[in-house]
């Protein structure tokens, strides 16, 4: 709150309330999914706790419109309400149904998660792609009929089948591509970096799992994305793609 209310960063202009706005329409509302979140859950994947100031600002505006209009002052539009995490549905409800969450004692994430979510432990590929690990994730809805009944109080859901939009028909098939020897060596180096990070011997500002994952994606696409001095591998994904298009 101190950061948001830092007056030294603000111009001396009219306030939002003085503008007289009584309705707010947000297109591509998924851009505001990184709203502040507090939880006691630890080491559980699928619960993003990153926050953006624009999301906090929008949340305060939504609460202001709730007071003015009784919860009818904000309209969201998006084609991807849930893109990466189940938490995004909770975030939408905080924006549009905060009073409803309060009435049901679900305004706090842990209460909402224990009612509508379930943690699942499964074996998955490690970020560096060289092994497997058991990872607990917040990955399954529970009491889904009750959750959807609540959400549909404010949501008008349209699927692709309902819209019948004119889209071209695509034929999908998988093409297996073998890594080059250089790619195998570089994947091994990613594993070494990951071990150093897990051991705490590398500062997160120098190297972290996000950088390793990003490097792994680039390496899998083409080894030259990691080092432009490397040769063009005839068996790379890019060459396999151009041969099929």
Tab-separated table of C-alpha atoms in Angstrom:
chain	number	residue	atom	x	y	z
A	1	UNK	CA	0.000	0.000	0.000
A	2	UNK	CA	2.866	2.387	0.757
A	3	UNK	CA	4.272	1.748	-2.728
A	4	UNK	CA	0.893	2.291	-4.388
A	5	UNK	CA	0.223	5.486	-2.430
A	6	UNK	CA	3.674	6.996	-2.984
A	7	UNK	CA	2.651	10.573	-3.855
A	8	UNK	CA	6.182	11.550	-4.915
A	9	UNK	CA	5.684	9.513	-8.110
A	10	UNK	CA	2.332	11.014	-9.014
A	11	UNK	CA	1.373	14.162	-10.885
A	12	UNK	CA	-0.886	16.769	-9.296
A	13	UNK	CA	-4.015	16.031	-11.342
A	14	UNK	CA	-7.647	15.155	-10.700
A	15	UNK	CA	-8.262	11.883	-8.886
A	16	UNK	CA	-10.036	8.903	-10.420
A	17	UNK	CA	-13.114	9.570	-8.290
A	18	UNK	CA	-13.282	13.160	-9.571
A	19	UNK	CA	-13.487	11.949	-13.180
A	20	UNK	CA	-17.070	10.811	-12.590
A	21	UNK	CA	-16.583	7.387	-14.191
A	22	UNK	CA	-19.338	4.938	-13.217
A	23	UNK	CA	-18.604	1.970	-15.512
A	24	UNK	CA	-15.392	0.156	-16.404
A	25	UNK	CA	-14.969	-2.137	-19.425
A	26	UNK	CA	-11.721	-4.141	-19.594
A	27	UNK	CA	-10.861	-5.895	-22.863
A	28	UNK	CA	-8.116	-8.573	-22.781
A	29	UNK	CA	-8.631	-8.725	-19.024
A	30	UNK	CA	-6.167	-11.626	-18.675
A	31	UNK	CA	-3.409	-9.000	-18.743
A	32	UNK	CA	-4.422	-8.219	-15.151
A	33	UNK	CA	-4.103	-11.764	-13.799
A	34	UNK	CA	-1.063	-11.016	-11.596
A	35	UNK	CA	-2.971	-9.752	-8.575
A	36	UNK	CA	-1.408	-9.891	-5.116
A	37	UNK	CA	-2.061	-13.169	-3.316
A	38	UNK	CA	-1.380	-14.405	0.207
A	39	UNK	CA	-1.376	-18.085	1.151
A	40	UNK	CA	0.034	-20.468	3.726
A	41	UNK	CA	0.675	-23.093	1.045
A	42	UNK	CA	4.370	-23.749	0.501
A	43	UNK	CA	6.230	-25.660	-2.212
A	44	UNK	CA	3.031	-26.101	-4.219
A	45	UNK	CA	3.214	-25.495	-7.956
A	46	UNK	CA	0.487	-23.672	-9.842
A	47	UNK	CA	0.124	-20.900	-7.252
A	48	UNK	CA	1.720	-17.787	-8.698
A	49	UNK	CA	2.374	-15.065	-6.137
A	50	UNK	CA	3.780	-12.475	-8.510
A	51	UNK	CA	1.999	-9.146	-8.378
A	52	UNK	CA	1.761	-6.228	-10.778
A	53	UNK	CA	0.939	-2.667	-9.777
A	54	UNK	CA	-1.539	-2.321	-12.651
A	55	UNK	CA	-3.473	-5.303	-11.240
A	56	UNK	CA	-3.536	-3.833	-7.734
A	57	UNK	CA	-4.718	-0.532	-9.212
A	58	UNK	CA	-7.518	-2.264	-11.134
A	59	UNK	CA	-8.570	-4.207	-8.040
A	60	UNK	CA	-9.016	-0.975	-6.074
A	61	UNK	CA	-11.051	0.510	-8.936
A	62	UNK	CA	-13.262	-2.607	-9.002
A	63	UNK	CA	-13.885	-2.297	-5.267
A	64	UNK	CA	-14.748	1.385	-5.778
A	65	UNK	CA	-17.274	0.502	-8.502
A	66	UNK	CA	-18.740	-2.209	-6.258
A	67	UNK	CA	-19.565	0.519	-3.754
A	68	UNK	CA	-21.070	2.750	-6.453
A	69	UNK	CA	-23.067	0.165	-8.388
A	70	UNK	CA	-23.605	-2.783	-6.072
A	71	UNK	CA	-21.211	-5.024	-7.988
A	72	UNK	CA	-22.435	-4.090	-11.477
A	73	UNK	CA	-19.855	-1.524	-12.539
A	74	UNK	CA	-17.120	-3.665	-14.109
A	75	UNK	CA	-17.161	-5.790	-17.274
A	76	UNK	CA	-14.299	-8.108	-18.301
A	77	UNK	CA	-13.790	-9.542	-21.790
A	78	UNK	CA	-11.181	-12.175	-22.615
A	79	UNK	CA	-10.671	-15.274	-24.707
A	80	UNK	CA	-8.335	-16.837	-22.137
A	81	UNK	CA	-9.769	-16.365	-18.629
A	82	UNK	CA	-7.604	-19.254	-17.380
A	83	UNK	CA	-4.328	-19.621	-19.259
A	84	UNK	CA	-1.723	-21.034	-16.874
A	85	UNK	CA	-3.116	-21.568	-13.388
A	86	UNK	CA	-6.357	-22.360	-11.573
A	87	UNK	CA	-5.597	-19.373	-9.352
A	88	UNK	CA	-6.616	-17.120	-12.242
A	89	UNK	CA	-10.284	-18.047	-11.699
A	90	UNK	CA	-9.996	-16.954	-8.076
A	91	UNK	CA	-8.435	-13.698	-9.273
A	92	UNK	CA	-11.343	-13.047	-11.648
A	93	UNK	CA	-13.795	-13.659	-8.818
A	94	UNK	CA	-11.929	-11.202	-6.612
A	95	UNK	CA	-12.298	-8.564	-9.308
A	96	UNK	CA	-15.947	-9.248	-10.153
A	97	UNK	CA	-17.438	-11.159	-7.196
A	98	UNK	CA	-15.615	-9.955	-4.116
A	99	UNK	CA	-18.827	-9.357	-2.171
A	100	UNK	CA	-20.046	-12.854	-3.093
A	101	UNK	CA	-16.777	-14.356	-1.884
A	102	UNK	CA	-17.121	-12.438	1.379
A	103	UNK	CA	-20.676	-13.648	1.956
A	104	UNK	CA	-19.503	-17.239	1.548
A	105	UNK	CA	-16.338	-16.816	3.613
A	106	UNK	CA	-14.137	-17.406	0.570
A	107	UNK	CA	-12.387	-14.051	0.165
A	108	UNK	CA	-9.095	-15.530	1.407
A	109	UNK	CA	-7.312	-17.789	-1.057
A	110	UNK	CA	-6.698	-20.675	1.344
A	111	UNK	CA	-10.430	-20.883	2.116
A	112	UNK	CA	-11.288	-20.786	-1.594
A	113	UNK	CA	-8.595	-23.370	-2.417
A	114	UNK	CA	-9.717	-25.802	0.284
A	115	UNK	CA	-13.301	-25.572	-1.017
A	116	UNK	CA	-12.782	-25.701	-4.770
A	117	UNK	CA	-9.240	-26.945	-5.375
A	118	UNK	CA	-7.163	-30.036	-4.816
A	119	UNK	CA	-3.404	-30.537	-4.743
A	120	UNK	CA	-2.034	-33.404	-6.828
A	121	UNK	CA	1.421	-34.966	-6.546
A	122	UNK	CA	2.756	-36.428	-9.786
A	123	UNK	CA	6.056	-37.308	-11.395
A	124	UNK	CA	7.108	-34.732	-13.970
A	125	UNK	CA	10.116	-33.785	-16.060
A	126	UNK	CA	12.629	-31.525	-14.311
A	127	UNK	CA	13.055	-27.965	-15.674
A	128	UNK	CA	16.464	-28.818	-17.135
A	129	UNK	CA	14.958	-31.840	-18.940
A	130	UNK	CA	17.438	-34.471	-17.743
A	131	UNK	CA	15.380	-36.363	-15.169
A	132	UNK	CA	12.116	-36.652	-13.265
A	133	UNK	CA	10.854	-35.482	-9.889
A	134	UNK	CA	7.749	-35.672	-7.733
A	135	UNK	CA	6.000	-32.305	-7.706
A	136	UNK	CA	2.870	-31.224	-5.836
A	137	UNK	CA	0.644	-28.862	-7.803
A	138	UNK	CA	-2.643	-27.078	-7.274
A	139	UNK	CA	-4.053	-28.669	-10.391
A	140	UNK	CA	-7.585	-30.025	-9.984
A	141	UNK	CA	-10.966	-28.427	-9.334
A	142	UNK	CA	-13.225	-29.798	-6.617
A	143	UNK	CA	-16.937	-29.069	-6.079
A	144	UNK	CA	-16.969	-27.869	-9.684
A	145	UNK	CA	-20.785	-27.583	-10.082
A	146	UNK	CA	-20.994	-25.237	-7.090
A	147	UNK	CA	-18.001	-23.225	-8.310
A	148	UNK	CA	-19.431	-22.817	-11.809
A	149	UNK	CA	-22.850	-21.904	-10.436
A	150	UNK	CA	-21.218	-19.079	-8.503
A	151	UNK	CA	-19.011	-17.981	-11.407
A	152	UNK	CA	-21.873	-17.977	-13.924
A	153	UNK	CA	-23.620	-15.320	-11.864
A	154	UNK	CA	-21.251	-12.902	-13.631
A	155	UNK	CA	-19.880	-14.947	-16.555
A	156	UNK	CA	-21.355	-15.323	-20.041
A	157	UNK	CA	-19.271	-18.193	-21.420
A	158	UNK	CA	-19.024	-18.801	-25.167
A	159	UNK	CA	-17.002	-21.718	-26.544
A	160	UNK	CA	-15.649	-22.127	-30.081
A	161	UNK	CA	-18.420	-24.638	-30.876
A	162	UNK	CA	-21.070	-22.150	-29.796
A	163	UNK	CA	-19.617	-19.278	-31.844
A	164	UNK	CA	-19.099	-21.343	-35.035
A	165	UNK	CA	-16.420	-18.969	-36.289
A	166	UNK	CA	-15.066	-19.546	-39.832
A	167	UNK	CA	-11.644	-21.047	-39.153
A	168	UNK	CA	-9.506	-23.168	-41.498
A	169	UNK	CA	-9.205	-26.888	-40.872
A	170	UNK	CA	-5.719	-27.973	-39.846
A	171	UNK	CA	-4.073	-31.372	-40.035
A	172	UNK	CA	-1.729	-31.977	-37.100
A	173	UNK	CA	0.960	-34.637	-36.895
A	174	UNK	CA	4.037	-35.166	-34.737
A	175	UNK	CA	7.558	-35.307	-36.131
A	176	UNK	CA	10.260	-36.826	-33.915
A	177	UNK	CA	13.582	-34.972	-34.133
A	178	UNK	CA	16.779	-36.351	-32.616
A	179	UNK	CA	19.158	-33.955	-30.797
A	180	UNK	CA	22.637	-33.313	-32.139
A	181	UNK	CA	25.726	-34.232	-30.118
A	182	UNK	CA	26.254	-30.550	-29.343
A	183	UNK	CA	22.696	-30.263	-28.037
A	184	UNK	CA	23.244	-33.290	-25.781
A	185	UNK	CA	26.353	-31.655	-24.302
A	186	UNK	CA	24.520	-28.381	-23.746
A	187	UNK	CA	21.592	-30.172	-22.066
A	188	UNK	CA	24.111	-31.742	-19.669
A	189	UNK	CA	25.394	-28.255	-18.859
A	190	UNK	CA	21.816	-27.180	-18.062
A	191	UNK	CA	21.624	-30.041	-15.552
A	192	UNK	CA	24.865	-28.872	-13.919
A	193	UNK	CA	23.489	-25.332	-13.623
A	194	UNK	CA	20.283	-26.674	-12.056
A	195	UNK	CA	22.224	-28.642	-9.437
A	196	UNK	CA	24.170	-25.520	-8.453
A	197	UNK	CA	20.925	-23.563	-8.099
A	198	UNK	CA	19.322	-26.271	-5.945
A	199	UNK	CA	22.465	-26.354	-3.812
A	200	UNK	CA	22.254	-22.608	-3.223
A	201	UNK	CA	25.711	-21.893	-4.631
A	202	UNK	CA	24.423	-19.470	-7.285
A	203	UNK	CA	22.646	-16.175	-6.650
A	204	UNK	CA	19.236	-15.954	-8.337
A	205	UNK	CA	20.270	-12.706	-10.029
A	206	UNK	CA	23.044	-14.622	-11.821
A	207	UNK	CA	21.226	-17.849	-12.716
A	208	UNK	CA	17.830	-19.351	-11.917
A	209	UNK	CA	15.385	-22.031	-13.051
A	210	UNK	CA	13.503	-19.608	-15.300
A	211	UNK	CA	16.691	-18.879	-17.239
A	212	UNK	CA	17.463	-22.588	-17.502
A	213	UNK	CA	13.964	-23.360	-18.788
A	214	UNK	CA	14.206	-20.547	-21.331
A	215	UNK	CA	17.645	-21.725	-22.483
A	216	UNK	CA	16.307	-25.268	-22.794
A	217	UNK	CA	13.466	-24.118	-25.045
A	218	UNK	CA	15.833	-22.180	-27.272
A	219	UNK	CA	18.255	-25.092	-27.422
A	220	UNK	CA	15.486	-27.531	-28.359
A	221	UNK	CA	14.432	-25.286	-31.239
A	222	UNK	CA	17.884	-24.668	-32.723
A	223	UNK	CA	21.357	-24.836	-31.190
A	224	UNK	CA	22.267	-21.536	-32.874
A	225	UNK	CA	19.849	-19.736	-30.568
A	226	UNK	CA	22.301	-20.503	-27.772
A	227	UNK	CA	25.420	-19.773	-29.804
A	228	UNK	CA	25.167	-18.230	-33.263
A	229	UNK	CA	28.664	-19.505	-34.077
A	230	UNK	CA	27.454	-23.118	-34.070
A	231	UNK	CA	26.676	-24.792	-37.415
A	232	UNK	CA	23.203	-25.277	-38.858
A	233	UNK	CA	22.136	-28.799	-37.884
A	234	UNK	CA	20.299	-30.463	-40.780
A	235	UNK	CA	18.207	-32.465	-38.305
A	236	UNK	CA	17.038	-29.457	-36.259
A	237	UNK	CA	13.380	-28.700	-35.569
A	238	UNK	CA	13.471	-25.646	-37.808
A	239	UNK	CA	14.787	-27.646	-40.764
A	240	UNK	CA	12.280	-30.430	-40.082
A	241	UNK	CA	9.524	-27.821	-40.121
A	242	UNK	CA	10.658	-26.203	-43.382
A	243	UNK	CA	10.784	-29.626	-45.027
A	244	UNK	CA	7.088	-30.143	-44.220
A	245	UNK	CA	5.735	-26.730	-45.170
